[in-house]
PDB file of C-alpha atoms in Angstrom:
ATOM      1  CA  UNK Q1377     185.338 223.806  47.804  1.00 85.00           C
ATOM      2  CA  UNK Q1378     185.455 221.350  50.703  1.00 95.00           C
ATOM      3  CA  UNK Q1379     183.143 218.344  50.880  1.00 98.00           C
ATOM      4  CA  UNK Q1380     181.291 219.954  53.810  1.00 98.00           C
ATOM      5  CA  UNK Q1381     180.771 223.258  51.996  1.00 97.00           C
ATOM      6  CA  UNK Q1382     179.743 221.475  48.796  1.00 98.00           C
ATOM      7  CA  UNK Q1383     177.204 219.316  50.604  1.00 98.00           C
ATOM      8  CA  UNK Q1384     175.548 222.215  52.433  1.00 98.00           C
ATOM      9  CA  UNK Q1385     175.572 224.298  49.253  1.00 98.00           C
ATOM     10  CA  UNK Q1386     173.742 221.518  47.433  1.00 98.00           C
ATOM     11  CA  UNK Q1387     171.242 221.168  50.274  1.00 98.00           C
ATOM     12  CA  UNK Q1388     170.579 224.902  50.305  1.00 97.00           C
ATOM     13  CA  UNK Q1389     169.929 224.994  46.566  1.00 97.00           C
ATOM     14  CA  UNK Q1390     167.533 222.050  46.802  1.00 97.00           C
ATOM     15  CA  UNK Q1391     165.715 223.469  49.847  1.00 96.00           C
ATOM     16  CA  UNK Q1392     166.553 220.449  52.014  1.00 97.00           C
ATOM     17  CA  UNK Q1393     167.854 220.133  55.559  1.00 98.00           C
ATOM     18  CA  UNK Q1394     170.982 218.231  56.536  1.00 98.00           C
ATOM     19  CA  UNK Q1395     170.622 214.937  58.349  1.00 98.00           C
ATOM     20  CA  UNK Q1396     173.742 214.232  60.405  1.00 98.00           C
ATOM     21  CA  UNK Q1397     173.797 210.907  62.266  1.00 98.00           C
ATOM     22  CA  UNK Q1398     176.396 210.224  64.956  1.00 97.00           C
ATOM     23  CA  UNK Q1399     177.865 206.819  65.706  1.00 97.00           C
ATOM     24  CA  UNK Q1400     180.758 205.751  67.910  1.00 97.00           C
ATOM     25  CA  UNK Q1401     183.588 204.156  65.934  1.00 97.00           C
ATOM     26  CA  UNK Q1402     184.075 200.587  67.131  1.00 97.00           C
ATOM     27  CA  UNK Q1403     180.591 200.053  68.528  1.00 97.00           C
ATOM     28  CA  UNK Q1404     178.718 197.710  68.351  1.00 97.00           C
ATOM     29  CA  UNK Q1405     181.871 196.091  66.919  1.00 97.00           C
ATOM     30  CA  UNK Q1406     185.044 197.088  65.120  1.00 98.00           C
ATOM     31  CA  UNK Q1407     183.800 195.303  62.005  1.00 98.00           C
ATOM     32  CA  UNK Q1408     180.424 197.076  62.001  1.00 98.00           C
ATOM     33  CA  UNK Q1409     181.606 200.684  61.753  1.00 98.00           C
ATOM     34  CA  UNK Q1410     182.165 200.948  58.002  1.00 98.00           C
ATOM     35  CA  UNK Q1411     179.043 198.947  56.996  1.00 98.00           C
ATOM     36  CA  UNK Q1412     176.983 201.174  59.306  1.00 98.00           C
ATOM     37  CA  UNK Q1413     178.497 204.321  57.773  1.00 98.00           C
ATOM     38  CA  UNK Q1414     177.504 203.162  54.284  1.00 98.00           C
ATOM     39  CA  UNK Q1415     174.042 202.128  55.490  1.00 98.00           C
ATOM     40  CA  UNK Q1416     173.449 205.579  56.965  1.00 98.00           C
ATOM     41  CA  UNK Q1417     174.358 207.255  53.684  1.00 98.00           C
ATOM     42  CA  UNK Q1418     172.050 204.882  51.809  1.00 98.00           C
ATOM     43  CA  UNK Q1419     169.258 205.870  54.198  1.00 98.00           C
ATOM     44  CA  UNK Q1420     169.744 209.594  53.567  1.00 98.00           C
ATOM     45  CA  UNK Q1421     172.585 210.894  55.732  1.00 98.00           C
ATOM     46  CA  UNK Q1422     174.198 214.071  54.390  1.00 98.00           C
ATOM     47  CA  UNK Q1423     177.149 214.273  56.788  1.00 98.00           C
ATOM     48  CA  UNK Q1424     178.510 211.575  59.101  1.00 98.00           C
ATOM     49  CA  UNK Q1425     179.736 212.373  62.591  1.00 98.00           C
ATOM     50  CA  UNK Q1426     182.058 209.610  63.732  1.00 98.00           C
ATOM     51  CA  UNK Q1427     182.669 209.527  67.455  1.00 96.00           C
ATOM     52  CA  UNK Q1428     186.278 208.996  68.541  1.00 96.00           C
ATOM     53  CA  UNK Q1429     186.207 206.732  71.620  1.00 95.00           C
ATOM     54  CA  UNK Q1430     187.621 208.470  74.688  1.00 88.00           C
ATOM     55  CA  UNK Q1431     188.047 207.373  78.289  1.00 86.00           C
ATOM     56  CA  UNK Q1432     186.516 210.510  79.831  1.00 82.00           C
ATOM     57  CA  UNK Q1433     183.742 211.764  77.512  1.00 74.00           C
ATOM     58  CA  UNK Q1434     182.529 214.526  79.813  1.00 74.00           C
ATOM     59  CA  UNK Q1435     179.957 216.001  77.426  1.00 70.00           C
ATOM     60  CA  UNK Q1436     178.252 212.691  76.753  1.00 70.00           C
ATOM     61  CA  UNK Q1437     175.399 211.004  78.546  1.00 76.00           C
ATOM     62  CA  UNK Q1438     175.453 207.355  79.605  1.00 86.00           C
ATOM     63  CA  UNK Q1439     174.499 205.932  76.205  1.00 88.00           C
ATOM     64  CA  UNK Q1440     177.509 207.352  74.372  1.00 90.00           C
ATOM     65  CA  UNK Q1441     179.779 206.988  77.412  1.00 90.00           C
ATOM     66  CA  UNK Q1442     179.109 203.251  77.461  1.00 94.00           C
ATOM     67  CA  UNK Q1443     179.546 202.943  73.694  1.00 95.00           C
ATOM     68  CA  UNK Q1444     182.923 204.635  74.021  1.00 94.00           C
ATOM     69  CA  UNK Q1445     183.961 202.274  76.806  1.00 94.00           C
ATOM     70  CA  UNK Q1446     182.949 199.253  74.742  1.00 96.00           C
ATOM     71  CA  UNK Q1447     184.823 200.527  71.694  1.00 96.00           C
ATOM     72  CA  UNK Q1448     188.002 201.208  73.667  1.00 95.00           C
ATOM     73  CA  UNK Q1449     187.867 197.722  75.189  1.00 95.00           C
ATOM     74  CA  UNK Q1450     187.867 196.332  71.628  1.00 95.00           C
ATOM     75  CA  UNK Q1451     190.838 198.473  70.573  1.00 92.00           C
ATOM     76  CA  UNK Q1452     188.849 201.219  68.881  1.00 91.00           C
ATOM     77  CA  UNK Q1453     191.338 204.068  69.227  1.00 89.00           C
ATOM     78  CA  UNK Q1454     192.535 206.689  66.746  1.00 92.00           C
ATOM     79  CA  UNK Q1455     194.185 204.133  64.468  1.00 94.00           C
ATOM     80  CA  UNK Q1456     190.883 202.285  64.097  1.00 96.00           C
ATOM     81  CA  UNK Q1457     188.980 205.520  63.477  1.00 97.00           C
ATOM     82  CA  UNK Q1458     191.331 206.616  60.690  1.00 98.00           C
ATOM     83  CA  UNK Q1459     191.263 203.121  59.188  1.00 98.00           C
ATOM     84  CA  UNK Q1460     187.455 203.181  59.138  1.00 98.00           C
ATOM     85  CA  UNK Q1461     187.438 206.466  57.243  1.00 98.00           C
ATOM     86  CA  UNK Q1462     190.015 205.160  54.751  1.00 98.00           C
ATOM     87  CA  UNK Q1463     187.920 202.060  54.067  1.00 98.00           C
ATOM     88  CA  UNK Q1464     184.735 204.153  53.819  1.00 98.00           C
ATOM     89  CA  UNK Q1465     186.428 206.337  51.190  1.00 98.00           C
ATOM     90  CA  UNK Q1466     187.060 203.299  48.992  1.00 98.00           C
ATOM     91  CA  UNK Q1467     183.372 203.420  48.062  1.00 98.00           C
ATOM     92  CA  UNK Q1468     182.260 206.911  49.036  1.00 98.00           C
ATOM     93  CA  UNK Q1469     184.326 209.941  48.070  1.00 98.00           C
ATOM     94  CA  UNK Q1470     181.553 212.510  48.470  1.00 98.00           C
ATOM     95  CA  UNK Q1471     179.901 212.224  51.906  1.00 98.00           C
ATOM     96  CA  UNK Q1472     181.601 214.505  54.463  1.00 98.00           C
ATOM     97  CA  UNK Q1473     182.963 212.818  57.582  1.00 98.00           C
ATOM     98  CA  UNK Q1474     183.488 214.807  60.778  1.00 98.00           C
ATOM     99  CA  UNK Q1475     185.273 213.294  63.766  1.00 98.00           C
ATOM    100  CA  UNK Q1476     183.635 214.210  67.066  1.00 95.00           C
ATOM    101  CA  UNK Q1477     185.789 213.772  70.126  1.00 94.00           C
ATOM    102  CA  UNK Q1478     188.001 215.400  72.725  1.00 93.00           C
ATOM    103  CA  UNK Q1479     191.189 217.422  72.768  1.00 93.00           C
ATOM    104  CA  UNK Q1480     193.493 215.068  74.691  1.00 91.00           C
ATOM    105  CA  UNK Q1481     194.149 212.562  71.859  1.00 90.00           C
ATOM    106  CA  UNK Q1482     194.958 215.460  69.516  1.00 93.00           C
ATOM    107  CA  UNK Q1483     197.421 216.954  71.985  1.00 92.00           C
ATOM    108  CA  UNK Q1484     199.117 213.608  72.533  1.00 92.00           C
ATOM    109  CA  UNK Q1485     199.726 213.107  68.806  1.00 92.00           C
ATOM    110  CA  UNK Q1486     200.365 216.794  68.149  1.00 95.00           C
ATOM    111  CA  UNK Q1487     198.011 219.002  66.103  1.00 95.00           C
ATOM    112  CA  UNK Q1488     200.111 218.876  62.924  1.00 96.00           C
ATOM    113  CA  UNK Q1489     200.448 215.097  62.902  1.00 96.00           C
ATOM    114  CA  UNK Q1490     196.821 214.553  63.874  1.00 96.00           C
ATOM    115  CA  UNK Q1491     195.563 216.925  61.184  1.00 97.00           C
ATOM    116  CA  UNK Q1492     197.803 215.371  58.527  1.00 97.00           C
ATOM    117  CA  UNK Q1493     196.788 211.795  59.324  1.00 97.00           C
ATOM    118  CA  UNK Q1494     193.100 212.704  59.541  1.00 97.00           C
ATOM    119  CA  UNK Q1495     193.180 214.462  56.172  1.00 98.00           C
ATOM    120  CA  UNK Q1496     195.117 211.601  54.549  1.00 98.00           C
ATOM    121  CA  UNK Q1497     192.462 209.172  55.798  1.00 98.00           C
ATOM    122  CA  UNK Q1498     189.690 211.244  54.195  1.00 98.00           C
ATOM    123  CA  UNK Q1499     188.348 213.175  57.190  1.00 98.00           C
ATOM    124  CA  UNK Q1500     186.764 216.562  56.442  1.00 98.00           C
ATOM    125  CA  UNK Q1501     186.482 218.165  59.855  1.00 98.00           C
ATOM    126  CA  UNK Q1502     186.884 217.757  63.588  1.00 97.00           C
ATOM    127  CA  UNK Q1503     184.594 218.766  66.406  1.00 96.00           C
ATOM    128  CA  UNK Q1504     186.426 218.819  69.739  1.00 95.00           C
ATOM    129  CA  UNK Q1505     183.858 219.084  72.488  1.00 92.00           C
ATOM    130  CA  UNK Q1506     186.208 220.396  75.178  1.00 90.00           C
ATOM    131  CA  UNK Q1507     188.064 222.927  73.017  1.00 91.00           C
ATOM    132  CA  UNK Q1508     187.007 226.499  73.861  1.00 87.00           C
ATOM    133  CA  UNK Q1509     187.678 229.152  71.206  1.00 86.00           C
ATOM    134  CA  UNK Q1510     190.177 230.829  73.547  1.00 86.00           C
ATOM    135  CA  UNK Q1511     192.430 227.774  73.243  1.00 87.00           C
ATOM    136  CA  UNK Q1512     191.850 226.956  69.590  1.00 89.00           C
ATOM    137  CA  UNK Q1513     194.511 229.176  68.027  1.00 87.00           C
ATOM    138  CA  UNK Q1514     197.187 226.464  68.103  1.00 88.00           C
ATOM    139  CA  UNK Q1515     194.954 224.045  66.217  1.00 92.00           C
ATOM    140  CA  UNK Q1516     193.290 226.313  63.707  1.00 92.00           C
ATOM    141  CA  UNK Q1517     196.369 226.837  61.522  1.00 93.00           C
ATOM    142  CA  UNK Q1518     197.483 223.180  61.186  1.00 96.00           C
ATOM    143  CA  UNK Q1519     193.890 222.073  60.655  1.00 96.00           C
ATOM    144  CA  UNK Q1520     193.317 224.671  57.941  1.00 95.00           C
ATOM    145  CA  UNK Q1521     196.642 223.780  56.312  1.00 96.00           C
ATOM    146  CA  UNK Q1522     195.459 220.164  56.099  1.00 97.00           C
ATOM    147  CA  UNK Q1523     192.109 221.231  54.632  1.00 97.00           C
ATOM    148  CA  UNK Q1524     190.129 220.340  57.755  1.00 98.00           C
ATOM    149  CA  UNK Q1525     187.253 222.332  59.183  1.00 97.00           C
ATOM    150  CA  UNK Q1526     187.334 222.930  62.930  1.00 96.00           C
ATOM    151  CA  UNK Q1527     183.645 222.771  63.862  1.00 96.00           C
ATOM    152  CA  UNK Q1528     182.729 224.902  66.878  1.00 95.00           C
ATOM    153  CA  UNK Q1529     179.968 224.528  69.461  1.00 93.00           C
ATOM    154  CA  UNK Q1530     177.426 227.072  70.685  1.00 92.00           C
ATOM    155  CA  UNK Q1531     174.693 226.660  73.287  1.00 88.00           C
ATOM    156  CA  UNK Q1532     171.642 228.450  74.715  1.00 87.00           C
ATOM    157  CA  UNK Q1533     173.920 229.734  77.483  1.00 88.00           C
ATOM    158  CA  UNK Q1534     176.428 231.298  75.056  1.00 90.00           C
ATOM    159  CA  UNK Q1535     176.475 235.054  75.637  1.00 90.00           C
ATOM    160  CA  UNK Q1536     176.473 237.636  72.836  1.00 89.00           C
ATOM    161  CA  UNK Q1537     180.179 238.439  72.932  1.00 92.00           C
ATOM    162  CA  UNK Q1538     181.189 234.798  72.862  1.00 92.00           C
ATOM    163  CA  UNK Q1539     178.716 234.057  70.084  1.00 92.00           C
ATOM    164  CA  UNK Q1540     180.247 236.828  67.964  1.00 91.00           C
ATOM    165  CA  UNK Q1541     183.641 235.220  68.418  1.00 93.00           C
ATOM    166  CA  UNK Q1542     182.346 231.761  67.543  1.00 93.00           C
ATOM    167  CA  UNK Q1543     180.709 233.058  64.389  1.00 91.00           C
ATOM    168  CA  UNK Q1544     183.856 234.949  63.386  1.00 91.00           C
ATOM    169  CA  UNK Q1545     185.903 231.767  63.697  1.00 92.00           C
ATOM    170  CA  UNK Q1546     183.286 229.288  62.442  1.00 89.00           C
ATOM    171  CA  UNK Q1547     184.339 226.715  59.865  1.00 94.00           C
ATOM    172  CA  UNK Q1548     182.343 223.997  58.128  1.00 97.00           C
ATOM    173  CA  UNK Q1549     179.219 224.391  60.232  1.00 97.00           C
ATOM    174  CA  UNK Q1550     178.283 225.574  63.695  1.00 96.00           C
ATOM    175  CA  UNK Q1551     177.025 222.875  66.056  1.00 96.00           C
ATOM    176  CA  UNK Q1552     174.281 224.337  68.229  1.00 94.00           C
ATOM    177  CA  UNK Q1553     173.637 222.408  71.449  1.00 91.00           C
ATOM    178  CA  UNK Q1554     169.871 222.508  71.937  1.00 82.00           C
ATOM    179  CA  UNK Q1555     169.767 221.940  75.698  1.00 66.00           C
ATOM    180  CA  UNK Q1556     172.137 222.559  78.588  1.00 57.00           C
ATOM    181  CA  UNK Q1557     173.568 219.227  79.699  1.00 48.00           C
ATOM    182  CA  UNK Q1558     175.037 216.117  78.126  1.00 48.00           C
ATOM    183  CA  UNK Q1559     174.176 214.190  74.982  1.00 51.00           C
ATOM    184  CA  UNK Q1560     171.131 211.959  74.945  1.00 46.00           C
ATOM    185  CA  UNK Q1561     167.611 211.636  73.636  1.00 47.00           C
ATOM    186  CA  UNK Q1562     165.504 213.845  75.879  1.00 45.00           C
ATOM    187  CA  UNK Q1563     161.959 214.983  76.449  1.00 58.00           C
ATOM    188  CA  UNK Q1564     163.398 218.326  77.626  1.00 61.00           C
ATOM    189  CA  UNK Q1565     163.898 219.387  74.026  1.00 68.00           C
ATOM    190  CA  UNK Q1566     161.805 222.476  73.242  1.00 74.00           C
ATOM    191  CA  UNK Q1567     161.781 223.147  69.478  1.00 78.00           C
ATOM    192  CA  UNK Q1568     160.143 226.559  69.953  1.00 81.00           C
ATOM    193  CA  UNK Q1569     162.877 227.678  72.349  1.00 82.00           C
ATOM    194  CA  UNK Q1570     165.508 226.382  69.932  1.00 84.00           C
ATOM    195  CA  UNK Q1571     163.875 228.335  67.108  1.00 84.00           C
ATOM    196  CA  UNK Q1572     163.944 231.558  69.144  1.00 86.00           C
ATOM    197  CA  UNK Q1573     167.643 231.169  69.901  1.00 85.00           C
ATOM    198  CA  UNK Q1574     168.519 230.192  66.338  1.00 88.00           C
ATOM    199  CA  UNK Q1575     166.731 233.090  64.641  1.00 87.00           C
ATOM    200  CA  UNK Q1576     169.510 235.533  65.456  1.00 82.00           C
ATOM    201  CA  UNK Q1577     172.352 233.033  65.298  1.00 88.00           C
ATOM    202  CA  UNK Q1578     171.552 231.845  61.778  1.00 91.00           C
ATOM    203  CA  UNK Q1579     171.111 235.409  60.570  1.00 86.00           C
ATOM    204  CA  UNK Q1580     174.673 236.260  61.589  1.00 87.00           C
ATOM    205  CA  UNK Q1581     176.365 232.935  60.853  1.00 92.00           C
ATOM    206  CA  UNK Q1582     178.732 232.636  57.871  1.00 93.00           C
ATOM    207  CA  UNK Q1583     178.284 228.846  57.964  1.00 95.00           C
ATOM    208  CA  UNK Q1584     175.262 226.529  58.302  1.00 96.00           C
ATOM    209  CA  UNK Q1585     173.925 225.888  61.800  1.00 96.00           C
ATOM    210  CA  UNK Q1586     172.990 222.344  62.786  1.00 96.00           C
ATOM    211  CA  UNK Q1587     171.329 221.361  66.044  1.00 95.00           C
ATOM    212  CA  UNK Q1588     172.162 218.390  68.238  1.00 92.00           C
ATOM    213  CA  UNK Q1589     171.484 216.998  71.740  1.00 86.00           C
ATOM    214  CA  UNK Q1590     168.013 215.783  72.689  1.00 83.00           C
ATOM    215  CA  UNK Q1591     166.790 214.819  69.210  1.00 90.00           C
ATOM    216  CA  UNK Q1592     165.456 211.275  69.393  1.00 88.00           C
ATOM    217  CA  UNK Q1593     163.124 210.512  66.460  1.00 92.00           C
ATOM    218  CA  UNK Q1594     161.542 211.731  63.236  1.00 95.00           C
ATOM    219  CA  UNK Q1595     159.103 214.104  64.930  1.00 93.00           C
ATOM    220  CA  UNK Q1596     161.694 215.884  67.080  1.00 91.00           C
ATOM    221  CA  UNK Q1597     164.131 216.050  64.152  1.00 93.00           C
ATOM    222  CA  UNK Q1598     161.525 217.590  61.843  1.00 95.00           C
ATOM    223  CA  UNK Q1599     160.406 220.090  64.486  1.00 92.00           C
ATOM    224  CA  UNK Q1600     163.953 221.337  65.105  1.00 93.00           C
ATOM    225  CA  UNK Q1601     164.937 221.318  61.427  1.00 94.00           C
ATOM    226  CA  UNK Q1602     162.327 223.956  60.635  1.00 93.00           C
ATOM    227  CA  UNK Q1603     164.549 226.523  62.361  1.00 93.00           C
ATOM    228  CA  UNK Q1604     167.972 225.039  61.540  1.00 96.00           C
ATOM    229  CA  UNK Q1605     170.075 224.061  58.555  1.00 97.00           C
ATOM    230  CA  UNK Q1606     170.220 220.497  59.800  1.00 97.00           C
ATOM    231  CA  UNK Q1607     169.973 218.160  62.760  1.00 97.00           C
ATOM    232  CA  UNK Q1608     172.314 215.729  64.496  1.00 96.00           C
ATOM    233  CA  UNK Q1609     170.917 212.544  65.976  1.00 95.00           C
ATOM    234  CA  UNK Q1610     173.155 210.271  68.002  1.00 92.00           C
ATOM    235  CA  UNK Q1611     172.199 208.654  71.289  1.00 91.00           C
ATOM    236  CA  UNK Q1612     168.983 207.064  70.041  1.00 93.00           C
ATOM    237  CA  UNK Q1613     170.884 205.529  67.122  1.00 96.00           C
ATOM    238  CA  UNK Q1614     173.828 204.427  69.274  1.00 96.00           C
ATOM    239  CA  UNK Q1615     171.436 202.756  71.709  1.00 95.00           C
ATOM    240  CA  UNK Q1616     169.740 200.842  68.902  1.00 96.00           C
ATOM    241  CA  UNK Q1617     173.038 199.717  67.384  1.00 98.00           C
ATOM    242  CA  UNK Q1618     174.243 198.397  70.746  1.00 96.00           C
ATOM    243  CA  UNK Q1619     171.668 195.598  70.442  1.00 96.00           C
ATOM    244  CA  UNK Q1620     172.899 194.400  67.036  1.00 97.00           C
ATOM    245  CA  UNK Q1621     174.027 190.793  66.737  1.00 97.00           C
ATOM    246  CA  UNK Q1622     176.615 191.368  63.995  1.00 97.00           C
ATOM    247  CA  UNK Q1623     177.759 193.895  61.380  1.00 98.00           C
ATOM    248  CA  UNK Q1624     174.962 193.064  58.952  1.00 98.00           C
ATOM    249  CA  UNK Q1625     172.342 193.472  61.665  1.00 98.00           C
ATOM    250  CA  UNK Q1626     173.899 196.773  62.728  1.00 98.00           C
ATOM    251  CA  UNK Q1627     173.774 198.099  59.159  1.00 98.00           C
ATOM    252  CA  UNK Q1628     170.152 197.009  58.781  1.00 98.00           C
ATOM    253  CA  UNK Q1629     169.230 198.680  62.063  1.00 98.00           C
ATOM    254  CA  UNK Q1630     170.985 201.902  61.049  1.00 98.00           C
ATOM    255  CA  UNK Q1631     169.196 201.973  57.702  1.00 98.00           C
ATOM    256  CA  UNK Q1632     165.786 201.300  59.229  1.00 98.00           C
ATOM    257  CA  UNK Q1633     166.291 203.927  61.925  1.00 98.00           C
ATOM    258  CA  UNK Q1634     167.432 206.765  59.680  1.00 98.00           C
ATOM    259  CA  UNK Q1635     165.155 206.341  56.646  1.00 98.00           C
ATOM    260  CA  UNK Q1636     161.946 207.630  58.323  1.00 97.00           C
ATOM    261  CA  UNK Q1637     163.854 210.607  59.739  1.00 98.00           C
ATOM    262  CA  UNK Q1638     165.022 211.476  56.228  1.00 98.00           C
ATOM    263  CA  UNK Q1639     161.426 211.224  55.016  1.00 98.00           C
ATOM    264  CA  UNK Q1640     160.215 213.483  57.830  1.00 97.00           C
ATOM    265  CA  UNK Q1641     162.817 216.139  57.066  1.00 97.00           C
ATOM    266  CA  UNK Q1642     162.012 216.118  53.359  1.00 96.00           C
ATOM    267  CA  UNK Q1643     158.310 216.277  54.018  1.00 89.00           C
TER     268      UNK Q1643
END
């Protein structure tokens, strides 16, 4: 059983919801990434989504766009991302790590090489924001051969036929985008609308369904989690980390931010 499957199985048996924080590798500094990853786990993270810095992050709002630009300026490319996961695995061999990024870097390296190096580093899955299911066939086989889950995205605008395809090909978990638009904490989030959309999706899904985009604090996370298997929170955390003075401060900020969200979900 993969780390992702094992973690969600344990959560299901304990009646808890998954808390999945997102951070950009290399921001607020190259040195801060691994300490922040450990701090998030200590504060109650179940799965870590590690953003791969990219020069044209089309699905991201300004907060994550700027974090990606800062990370790239420091040299936070794929080599740094894989190195962070390797160093994280020196202390933590259980928490699943999913890389969230874009297709171009995978194509440049080649799917087989990228999958092999990611798996060797200790990565459990990849979520490629700009990879539609129609173009995923060439990646699915090398990713599966390396033991990596290819996490797919669904949205409120996904029609029934496309949703059936996504669910048939789902691996690890399904990432449900709560609002049409880009990433970012938002007051447009409507937990009741999310719940209506998720009722049918979760009933048909062979994998857990987690919700991201627009979740900004403990209240919004708890409201959405009632209808989902877990929640992803990113931009609000990334924004807070951007103000950190050093790696220790970044880890402290991450821990303080996530702990009350964990408490709200468990409540």
